[in-house]
Every structure is written in C-alpha cells, then in structure tokens.
C-alpha cells in the first residue's frame, strides 16, 4: 500500500515534464523505496504489538488469501485511476512547454513497463542484501545474542553498501569524469585557432598558453562581437573592441595563481581604462554564457573588459558535489582582486564594477559578498541567473522581504535597488542595481533540502502562472520530484526551466540605462542575440 502511494506521488504534477523512460525509472524507484518503508512500518508495528501485548485476531489461510487478493485488485484499480489522472494533470504542463508525446501508448504502457523492470531489479538487489544479512546473523549467533547479531549484521551490510557506493561508484566516477574532462580541456585537435585580436587572452599580446585555457575558455575567447559588428547597431560614437580575459583551470595549480594571471592580462590589455569591468564566474565546466557578456558589450559600445576564471573541469552538478567550495573560493578571490585594483584608480576615472554568475556560477560569485548591503556597496551592477538554494544572497532577500511579497518575487526594502524577475515584464520601468533572474518553473532554483519536510512558501502562496495549478506539496516526494526535474531543466525552449534566453539583455539595460537605446533598438539587439548559440 505504501509502494502504491509513493508511485502515485511520483506521478503527481511538478514543474516540468519528463520522457516516459525517465518517468518509468522514477516510478520504479518510488515503488521499491515505498515498499521498503512499508515493510519497515509493518515490522515496527509487530514489535509494538508484542511489547504492548495487543492482540489482533488472525485470519485463517483462506480468508487471508482473499483479503490479499482483494487488496491487490483494489491497488491495481487505484493505480490505473492514478495513471489516468496524472496524464490529464500533466497535459497542462505539456501544452505550456509545447511538449507533444510521440505516442500515448509510451506514456502509459512504456512508463508502467519501465517502472516494473526497475522496481523488480531493486527488489532483487534488496533480497540479495537481505540474504547476506541473514547469513551474517546466523554466524554471529554463535557468540552473541540473536538481536545483537542481527543489529551488527545490519550495520555491516549498510556500511559495506554505502562505502562501496562512495568509494567505487561516486568517487571513482568523479575521478574518472575529472580526468576525462581535464584531458578534453587540453585537447587541441578540434580547437579553433587562437584569436587574432591583441585584446583577448590567447591573442598576439597574451602570455597565456592556449591549451591551458580549456575548451570553454577557448570558445569564449573566439566568440563575441568586434567593433565593426557593434557599430552596426550601437548608437553614438565609434565603438571600441571589447576586452576578453580568461584563465583556465590548467593555467596554474591554485586559485591565487590563476587570478593573478587574469589580473596581469587585464593590465596588459588596458582593461582598467575602460568604462566598466565585468567579472563573470562561469559554470562548472568553465562555460560563460554569451547572453551575459554580449549585451554589456553592445550596450556600452564595446567600452568594457570581461574576465572569467575557471575553477572546475566538471559539469555543474558534478562540480557541486566534488568542488562546490572551489566556485565560491574562486569568485571571492577574483572579485576581490578586481575590486582592489579598481580602487587604485582615481575616483572620477574609475571603471564601473559589474559582477555576474549563472547557476553554480552565481553561487561562486556570491562568495565575494557577505550580504546584499555589501554587494550594493562594492558593485555598480550585478546579475544573478538561476541562483540555486545555496546562494546566500537570494536566501537573505527571501528572509527580509517585505511582508506580502511572494517568495518567487521578493521585494527588498523599497524595491528600488534589488529586483527579482521571473520574466522580462517584471523589469519594465525599473532601474535596479542588482537583478535576480529566477523563473518560477526552474527546478534548480526551487530545489531545497527543507522542501523534504516543510511546505515552501512558493507552493503555499498563490502559484505563479508558470506553475501547474494541480501541483501541491507532500513530504519528501515533492523534494524528490524537484530533484528529478533538475535533470531535465535544460531540455526545453528558452524562457522555460533553467534556460533564460535573452532575459539578461533586459536586466542589463535596466541596470546600465545606456543612452540612445530605445525599445526598438533593444529589440533589434534581442533578435541578434537569439541567433547566438549557447
């Protein structure tokens, strides 16, 4: 019965939709874990009855068989009803995301078949572990009481499984991924040629090793507009060529050395004589979103220098598990070094300090600031895209938000300096100094450990229009569903899930307020940016 209840919860509407294969895996895990919980509850109930001396009349064998058969039939009926209800409720999200399943038979039959296979495999694995535990218990009875032997056997089996998963699955997988991505970062067989611009790392004036900049670093340094491209759309005087600086993970052995290399490159290219310096903390692999950088380069007519330092070779989910602190350490070191160098310039000639980060990069960049007040006091503008729950500045904003303002769009203070936006329209007519872009259907934003045991405010308050009206909160299962949603957060069109499209352009325009950039001109730039590949 618990397994059926958990399967029902696994099918409940959530922020995004999943393919039938992934949904089947989720369903199989839910059935197996739910069944295990049910077995545990039954055993605890039996022990409690024995200890309290509660007697419950037992069925004879024939009646017991009938009760079990009736229960099984009832659960099949309820399961069929739950599957039909789930498909109906998920249709709202399918339509919103433009998702059209290739076959309804796969939605029903395929999901159920995968659920059965996965649950069966987990049952077999559990039975094998149970057999090992019983063998150890029998051996232990020779020397200690049965209950002591059983407890020791359980602890030994649990320890062996957890240690094995950590040492042979998690750690070896992470080490393997790290080695693979590190080798890929230095592989130049498919790399483009170094930039010809003397204002980019890897170019003629740079002292950086092209191989050490990493795959994403090389990609970042060979993209973006030059002054001629910027001139096609930018109003006003003749634009400049933007400066781009990047330090790869393989460039040096520690964070301080990589940051020092980046500062040397900025000095070499005259970055501190520009109108602004943009510090970007990349995602796990070192990827820098062009939608963060190019809008600033256009809006400021190229009079900007952008700098980024890589802290990991791994994709963000794996980097979060193994090198999460490296992101914050790198962000704090880079932002601190740039801020200190800017303070050496005369106050009237000092470039503006801009900071940005996306996803794990937002967590990393926020490591440079103790609070929102510290952020506003040391930067001229900052942009945070899809910040995870570990990002303390977002947490602070939620904690101190004005009463009545929702968690998905908290209002801090008078609402002038700090802006939270779920869509472009939320920034219309505003001129904040820091912007948090966090879509209501982005699971990476809303996944939170506390959701396992407590209903979050964003599900207690009136739901955002991007959230399925049928979505509700239940202990543990909502948390697990959001965790699965994170795996598909980048699988949809821009402006859904964890993809923010050209929304950074709207945010930068609101914060920088550049002269001559009318609505029509901004929309022209938006169309140009839409063609930029991720």
PDB file of N, CA, C and O in Angstrom, residues 6 9-30 90 317 441-444 446-448 451 471 476-492 497-498:
ATOM      1  N   UNK A   6       3.400   5.838  -2.937  1.00  0.00           N
ATOM      2  CA  UNK A   6       4.593   6.541  -3.421  1.00  0.00           C
ATOM      3  C   UNK A   6       4.605   6.616  -4.950  1.00  0.00           C
ATOM      4  O   UNK A   6       5.064   7.601  -5.517  1.00  0.00           O
ATOM      5  N   UNK A   9       2.453   9.444  -5.868  1.00  0.00           N
ATOM      6  CA  UNK A   9       3.118  10.721  -5.649  1.00  0.00           C
ATOM      7  C   UNK A   9       4.171  10.992  -6.719  1.00  0.00           C
ATOM      8  O   UNK A   9       4.399  12.144  -7.116  1.00  0.00           O
ATOM      9  N   UNK A  10       4.841   9.930  -7.198  1.00  0.00           N
ATOM     10  CA  UNK A  10       5.853  10.105  -8.240  1.00  0.00           C
ATOM     11  C   UNK A  10       5.230  10.577  -9.547  1.00  0.00           C
ATOM     12  O   UNK A  10       5.912  11.158 -10.397  1.00  0.00           O
ATOM     13  N   UNK A  11       3.931  10.317  -9.722  1.00  0.00           N
ATOM     14  CA  UNK A  11       3.222  10.736 -10.940  1.00  0.00           C
ATOM     15  C   UNK A  11       2.557  12.093 -10.793  1.00  0.00           C
ATOM     16  O   UNK A  11       1.968  12.601 -11.741  1.00  0.00           O
ATOM     17  N   UNK A  12       2.640  12.688  -9.616  1.00  0.00           N
ATOM     18  CA  UNK A  12       1.983  13.966  -9.397  1.00  0.00           C
ATOM     19  C   UNK A  12       2.606  15.060 -10.279  1.00  0.00           C
ATOM     20  O   UNK A  12       3.791  15.004 -10.608  1.00  0.00           O
ATOM     21  N   UNK A  13       1.830  16.082 -10.662  1.00  0.00           N
ATOM     22  CA  UNK A  13       2.381  17.182 -11.465  1.00  0.00           C
ATOM     23  C   UNK A  13       3.520  17.884 -10.735  1.00  0.00           C
ATOM     24  O   UNK A  13       3.484  18.054  -9.518  1.00  0.00           O
ATOM     25  N   UNK A  14       4.523  18.264 -11.497  1.00  0.00           N
ATOM     26  CA  UNK A  14       5.650  19.002 -10.936  1.00  0.00           C
ATOM     27  C   UNK A  14       5.979  20.147 -11.879  1.00  0.00           C
ATOM     28  O   UNK A  14       5.151  20.514 -12.713  1.00  0.00           O
ATOM     29  N   UNK A  15       7.147  20.748 -11.772  1.00  0.00           N
ATOM     30  CA  UNK A  15       7.427  21.961 -12.539  1.00  0.00           C
ATOM     31  C   UNK A  15       7.574  21.705 -14.030  1.00  0.00           C
ATOM     32  O   UNK A  15       7.172  22.519 -14.854  1.00  0.00           O
ATOM     33  N   UNK A  16       8.173  20.566 -14.396  1.00  0.00           N
ATOM     34  CA  UNK A  16       8.446  20.262 -15.792  1.00  0.00           C
ATOM     35  C   UNK A  16       7.908  18.886 -16.143  1.00  0.00           C
ATOM     36  O   UNK A  16       7.348  18.196 -15.281  1.00  0.00           O
ATOM     37  N   UNK A  17       8.040  18.490 -17.391  1.00  0.00           N
ATOM     38  CA  UNK A  17       7.616  17.153 -17.803  1.00  0.00           C
ATOM     39  C   UNK A  17       8.838  16.311 -18.120  1.00  0.00           C
ATOM     40  O   UNK A  17       9.909  16.835 -18.438  1.00  0.00           O
ATOM     41  N   UNK A  18       8.665  15.000 -18.050  1.00  0.00           N
ATOM     42  CA  UNK A  18       9.759  14.080 -18.296  1.00  0.00           C
ATOM     43  C   UNK A  18       9.338  13.092 -19.375  1.00  0.00           C
ATOM     44  O   UNK A  18       8.166  12.808 -19.542  1.00  0.00           O
ATOM     45  N   UNK A  19      10.306  12.545 -20.058  1.00  0.00           N
ATOM     46  CA  UNK A  19      10.020  11.488 -21.005  1.00  0.00           C
ATOM     47  C   UNK A  19       9.559  10.231 -20.294  1.00  0.00           C
ATOM     48  O   UNK A  19       9.787  10.049 -19.094  1.00  0.00           O
ATOM     49  N   UNK A  20       8.914   9.343 -21.046  1.00  0.00           N
ATOM     50  CA  UNK A  20       8.350   8.133 -20.429  1.00  0.00           C
ATOM     51  C   UNK A  20       9.428   7.252 -19.808  1.00  0.00           C
ATOM     52  O   UNK A  20       9.197   6.602 -18.784  1.00  0.00           O
ATOM     53  N   UNK A  21      10.641   7.237 -20.391  1.00  0.00           N
ATOM     54  CA  UNK A  21      11.705   6.393 -19.854  1.00  0.00           C
ATOM     55  C   UNK A  21      12.147   6.875 -18.476  1.00  0.00           C
ATOM     56  O   UNK A  21      12.225   6.094 -17.520  1.00  0.00           O
ATOM     57  N   UNK A  22      12.426   8.188 -18.368  1.00  0.00           N
ATOM     58  CA  UNK A  22      12.841   8.731 -17.078  1.00  0.00           C
ATOM     59  C   UNK A  22      11.717   8.607 -16.056  1.00  0.00           C
ATOM     60  O   UNK A  22      11.965   8.280 -14.889  1.00  0.00           O
ATOM     61  N   UNK A  23      10.476   8.859 -16.478  1.00  0.00           N
ATOM     62  CA  UNK A  23       9.357   8.732 -15.547  1.00  0.00           C
ATOM     63  C   UNK A  23       9.206   7.297 -15.057  1.00  0.00           C
ATOM     64  O   UNK A  23       8.851   7.051 -13.898  1.00  0.00           O
ATOM     65  N   UNK A  24       9.496   6.332 -15.940  1.00  0.00           N
ATOM     66  CA  UNK A  24       9.450   4.935 -15.528  1.00  0.00           C
ATOM     67  C   UNK A  24      10.505   4.611 -14.486  1.00  0.00           C
ATOM     68  O   UNK A  24      10.247   3.880 -13.522  1.00  0.00           O
ATOM     69  N   UNK A  25      11.714   5.146 -14.664  1.00  0.00           N
ATOM     70  CA  UNK A  25      12.776   4.936 -13.676  1.00  0.00           C
ATOM     71  C   UNK A  25      12.373   5.535 -12.331  1.00  0.00           C
ATOM     72  O   UNK A  25      12.535   4.911 -11.279  1.00  0.00           O
ATOM     73  N   UNK A  26      11.834   6.759 -12.369  1.00  0.00           N
ATOM     74  CA  UNK A  26      11.380   7.405 -11.136  1.00  0.00           C
ATOM     75  C   UNK A  26      10.295   6.565 -10.466  1.00  0.00           C
ATOM     76  O   UNK A  26      10.303   6.356  -9.250  1.00  0.00           O
ATOM     77  N   UNK A  27       9.345   6.056 -11.273  1.00  0.00           N
ATOM     78  CA  UNK A  27       8.276   5.228 -10.723  1.00  0.00           C
ATOM     79  C   UNK A  27       8.800   3.947 -10.097  1.00  0.00           C
ATOM     80  O   UNK A  27       8.346   3.527  -9.023  1.00  0.00           O
ATOM     81  N   UNK A  28       9.767   3.310 -10.757  1.00  0.00           N
ATOM     82  CA  UNK A  28      10.335   2.071 -10.211  1.00  0.00           C
ATOM     83  C   UNK A  28      11.037   2.295  -8.893  1.00  0.00           C
ATOM     84  O   UNK A  28      10.896   1.502  -7.951  1.00  0.00           O
ATOM     85  N   UNK A  29      11.804   3.367  -8.792  1.00  0.00           N
ATOM     86  CA  UNK A  29      12.478   3.688  -7.534  1.00  0.00           C
ATOM     87  C   UNK A  29      11.451   3.992  -6.446  1.00  0.00           C
ATOM     88  O   UNK A  29      11.593   3.558  -5.293  1.00  0.00           O
ATOM     89  N   UNK A  30      10.379   4.722  -6.809  1.00  0.00           N
ATOM     90  CA  UNK A  30       9.340   5.053  -5.836  1.00  0.00           C
ATOM     91  C   UNK A  30       8.668   3.790  -5.303  1.00  0.00           C
ATOM     92  O   UNK A  30       8.411   3.665  -4.093  1.00  0.00           O
ATOM     93  N   UNK A  90      -0.880  16.365 -16.109  1.00  0.00           N
ATOM     94  CA  UNK A  90       0.375  16.756 -16.750  1.00  0.00           C
ATOM     95  C   UNK A  90       0.127  17.433 -18.097  1.00  0.00           C
ATOM     96  O   UNK A  90       1.014  18.152 -18.591  1.00  0.00           O
ATOM     97  N   UNK A 317      26.488  19.947 -12.003  1.00  0.00           N
ATOM     98  CA  UNK A 317      26.010  19.019 -10.962  1.00  0.00           C
ATOM     99  C   UNK A 317      27.146  18.235 -10.303  1.00  0.00           C
ATOM    100  O   UNK A 317      27.147  18.040  -9.089  1.00  0.00           O
ATOM    101  N   UNK A 441       9.436  28.111 -12.929  1.00  0.00           N
ATOM    102  CA  UNK A 441       9.474  26.675 -13.240  1.00  0.00           C
ATOM    103  C   UNK A 441      10.911  26.159 -13.348  1.00  0.00           C
ATOM    104  O   UNK A 441      11.143  25.112 -13.961  1.00  0.00           O
ATOM    105  N   UNK A 442      11.855  26.865 -12.746  1.00  0.00           N
ATOM    106  CA  UNK A 442      13.249  26.429 -12.757  1.00  0.00           C
ATOM    107  C   UNK A 442      13.515  25.560 -11.527  1.00  0.00           C
ATOM    108  O   UNK A 442      13.632  26.072 -10.406  1.00  0.00           O
ATOM    109  N   UNK A 443      13.637  24.239 -11.689  1.00  0.00           N
ATOM    110  CA  UNK A 443      13.814  23.366 -10.518  1.00  0.00           C
ATOM    111  C   UNK A 443      15.141  23.582  -9.810  1.00  0.00           C
ATOM    112  O   UNK A 443      15.253  23.324  -8.607  1.00  0.00           O
ATOM    113  N   UNK A 444      16.161  24.065 -10.516  1.00  0.00           N
ATOM    114  CA  UNK A 444      17.454  24.304  -9.877  1.00  0.00           C
ATOM    115  C   UNK A 444      17.345  25.450  -8.875  1.00  0.00           C
ATOM    116  O   UNK A 444      18.050  25.485  -7.862  1.00  0.00           O
ATOM    117  N   UNK A 446      14.392  26.147  -7.183  1.00  0.00           N
ATOM    118  CA  UNK A 446      13.435  25.834  -6.111  1.00  0.00           C
ATOM    119  C   UNK A 446      13.695  24.530  -5.386  1.00  0.00           C
ATOM    120  O   UNK A 446      13.027  24.233  -4.398  1.00  0.00           O
ATOM    121  N   UNK A 447      14.674  23.739  -5.872  1.00  0.00           N
ATOM    122  CA  UNK A 447      15.051  22.537  -5.122  1.00  0.00           C
ATOM    123  C   UNK A 447      15.749  22.974  -3.838  1.00  0.00           C
ATOM    124  O   UNK A 447      16.666  23.771  -3.851  1.00  0.00           O
ATOM    125  N   UNK A 448      15.285  22.406  -2.737  1.00  0.00           N
ATOM    126  CA  UNK A 448      15.763  22.854  -1.425  1.00  0.00           C
ATOM    127  C   UNK A 448      15.593  21.710  -0.440  1.00  0.00           C
ATOM    128  O   UNK A 448      14.558  21.041  -0.420  1.00  0.00           O
ATOM    129  N   UNK A 451      12.467  21.500   1.632  1.00  0.00           N
ATOM    130  CA  UNK A 451      11.223  21.091   0.970  1.00  0.00           C
ATOM    131  C   UNK A 451      10.861  19.650   1.306  1.00  0.00           C
ATOM    132  O   UNK A 451       9.707  19.251   1.178  1.00  0.00           O
ATOM    133  N   UNK A 471      -0.279  21.315  -9.021  1.00  0.00           N
ATOM    134  CA  UNK A 471       0.882  20.960  -8.221  1.00  0.00           C
ATOM    135  C   UNK A 471       0.642  21.286  -6.753  1.00  0.00           C
ATOM    136  O   UNK A 471       0.120  22.340  -6.410  1.00  0.00           O
ATOM    137  N   UNK A 476       8.632  14.778   1.454  1.00  0.00           N
ATOM    138  CA  UNK A 476       9.663  14.004   0.792  1.00  0.00           C
ATOM    139  C   UNK A 476       9.447  13.881  -0.720  1.00  0.00           C
ATOM    140  O   UNK A 476      10.372  14.115  -1.500  1.00  0.00           O
ATOM    141  N   UNK A 477       8.239  13.516  -1.166  1.00  0.00           N
ATOM    142  CA  UNK A 477       8.050  13.236  -2.578  1.00  0.00           C
ATOM    143  C   UNK A 477       8.170  14.497  -3.440  1.00  0.00           C
ATOM    144  O   UNK A 477       8.694  14.432  -4.553  1.00  0.00           O
ATOM    145  N   UNK A 478       7.696  15.645  -2.961  1.00  0.00           N
ATOM    146  CA  UNK A 478       7.873  16.882  -3.725  1.00  0.00           C
ATOM    147  C   UNK A 478       9.353  17.197  -3.865  1.00  0.00           C
ATOM    148  O   UNK A 478       9.824  17.589  -4.938  1.00  0.00           O
ATOM    149  N   UNK A 479      10.101  17.014  -2.800  1.00  0.00           N
ATOM    150  CA  UNK A 479      11.548  17.226  -2.819  1.00  0.00           C
ATOM    151  C   UNK A 479      12.216  16.318  -3.859  1.00  0.00           C
ATOM    152  O   UNK A 479      13.056  16.765  -4.646  1.00  0.00           O
ATOM    153  N   UNK A 480      11.819  15.041  -3.872  1.00  0.00           N
ATOM    154  CA  UNK A 480      12.408  14.094  -4.820  1.00  0.00           C
ATOM    155  C   UNK A 480      11.998  14.421  -6.255  1.00  0.00           C
ATOM    156  O   UNK A 480      12.807  14.305  -7.186  1.00  0.00           O
ATOM    157  N   UNK A 481      10.755  14.829  -6.453  1.00  0.00           N
ATOM    158  CA  UNK A 481      10.305  15.200  -7.796  1.00  0.00           C
ATOM    159  C   UNK A 481      11.073  16.403  -8.321  1.00  0.00           C
ATOM    160  O   UNK A 481      11.421  16.470  -9.507  1.00  0.00           O
ATOM    161  N   UNK A 482      11.333  17.380  -7.462  1.00  0.00           N
ATOM    162  CA  UNK A 482      12.116  18.539  -7.881  1.00  0.00           C
ATOM    163  C   UNK A 482      13.548  18.132  -8.225  1.00  0.00           C
ATOM    164  O   UNK A 482      14.157  18.674  -9.161  1.00  0.00           O
ATOM    165  N   UNK A 483      14.094  17.171  -7.477  1.00  0.00           N
ATOM    166  CA  UNK A 483      15.442  16.683  -7.778  1.00  0.00           C
ATOM    167  C   UNK A 483      15.493  16.049  -9.162  1.00  0.00           C
ATOM    168  O   UNK A 483      16.449  16.248  -9.923  1.00  0.00           O
ATOM    169  N   UNK A 484      14.450  15.295  -9.516  1.00  0.00           N
ATOM    170  CA  UNK A 484      14.397  14.693 -10.856  1.00  0.00           C
ATOM    171  C   UNK A 484      14.197  15.770 -11.911  1.00  0.00           C
ATOM    172  O   UNK A 484      14.776  15.714 -13.005  1.00  0.00           O
ATOM    173  N   UNK A 485      13.396  16.777 -11.602  1.00  0.00           N
ATOM    174  CA  UNK A 485      13.183  17.880 -12.552  1.00  0.00           C
ATOM    175  C   UNK A 485      14.498  18.556 -12.929  1.00  0.00           C
ATOM    176  O   UNK A 485      14.653  19.056 -14.049  1.00  0.00           O
ATOM    177  N   UNK A 486      15.438  18.608 -11.982  1.00  0.00           N
ATOM    178  CA  UNK A 486      16.709  19.261 -12.283  1.00  0.00           C
ATOM    179  C   UNK A 486      17.439  18.578 -13.432  1.00  0.00           C
ATOM    180  O   UNK A 486      18.186  19.219 -14.177  1.00  0.00           O
ATOM    181  N   UNK A 487      17.220  17.271 -13.584  1.00  0.00           N
ATOM    182  CA  UNK A 487      17.891  16.531 -14.656  1.00  0.00           C
ATOM    183  C   UNK A 487      17.389  16.930 -16.034  1.00  0.00           C
ATOM    184  O   UNK A 487      18.083  16.724 -17.032  1.00  0.00           O
ATOM    185  N   UNK A 488      16.173  17.490 -16.108  1.00  0.00           N
ATOM    186  CA  UNK A 488      15.610  17.881 -17.407  1.00  0.00           C
ATOM    187  C   UNK A 488      15.434  19.393 -17.504  1.00  0.00           C
ATOM    188  O   UNK A 488      14.742  19.880 -18.391  1.00  0.00           O
ATOM    189  N   UNK A 489      16.071  20.142 -16.614  1.00  0.00           N
ATOM    190  CA  UNK A 489      15.874  21.588 -16.564  1.00  0.00           C
ATOM    191  C   UNK A 489      16.315  22.330 -17.812  1.00  0.00           C
ATOM    192  O   UNK A 489      15.830  23.423 -18.095  1.00  0.00           O
ATOM    193  N   UNK A 490      17.242  21.728 -18.601  1.00  0.00           N
ATOM    194  CA  UNK A 490      17.742  22.379 -19.813  1.00  0.00           C
ATOM    195  C   UNK A 490      17.189  21.753 -21.088  1.00  0.00           C
ATOM    196  O   UNK A 490      17.727  21.998 -22.172  1.00  0.00           O
ATOM    197  N   UNK A 491      16.134  20.969 -20.977  1.00  0.00           N
ATOM    198  CA  UNK A 491      15.643  20.211 -22.128  1.00  0.00           C
ATOM    199  C   UNK A 491      14.545  20.912 -22.919  1.00  0.00           C
ATOM    200  O   UNK A 491      14.002  20.323 -23.854  1.00  0.00           O
ATOM    201  N   UNK A 492      14.218  22.150 -22.559  1.00  0.00           N
ATOM    202  CA  UNK A 492      13.088  22.811 -23.205  1.00  0.00           C
ATOM    203  C   UNK A 492      13.535  24.096 -23.890  1.00  0.00           C
ATOM    204  O   UNK A 492      14.717  24.425 -23.925  1.00  0.00           O
ATOM    205  N   UNK A 497      12.156  26.446 -17.611  1.00  0.00           N
ATOM    206  CA  UNK A 497      13.107  25.680 -16.819  1.00  0.00           C
ATOM    207  C   UNK A 497      14.325  26.512 -16.466  1.00  0.00           C
ATOM    208  O   UNK A 497      14.217  27.640 -15.980  1.00  0.00           O
ATOM    209  N   UNK A 498      15.504  25.957 -16.754  1.00  0.00           N
ATOM    210  CA  UNK A 498      16.770  26.616 -16.385  1.00  0.00           C
ATOM    211  C   UNK A 498      17.373  27.397 -17.555  1.00  0.00           C
ATOM    212  O   UNK A 498      18.546  27.768 -17.500  1.00  0.00           O
TER     213      UNK A 498
END
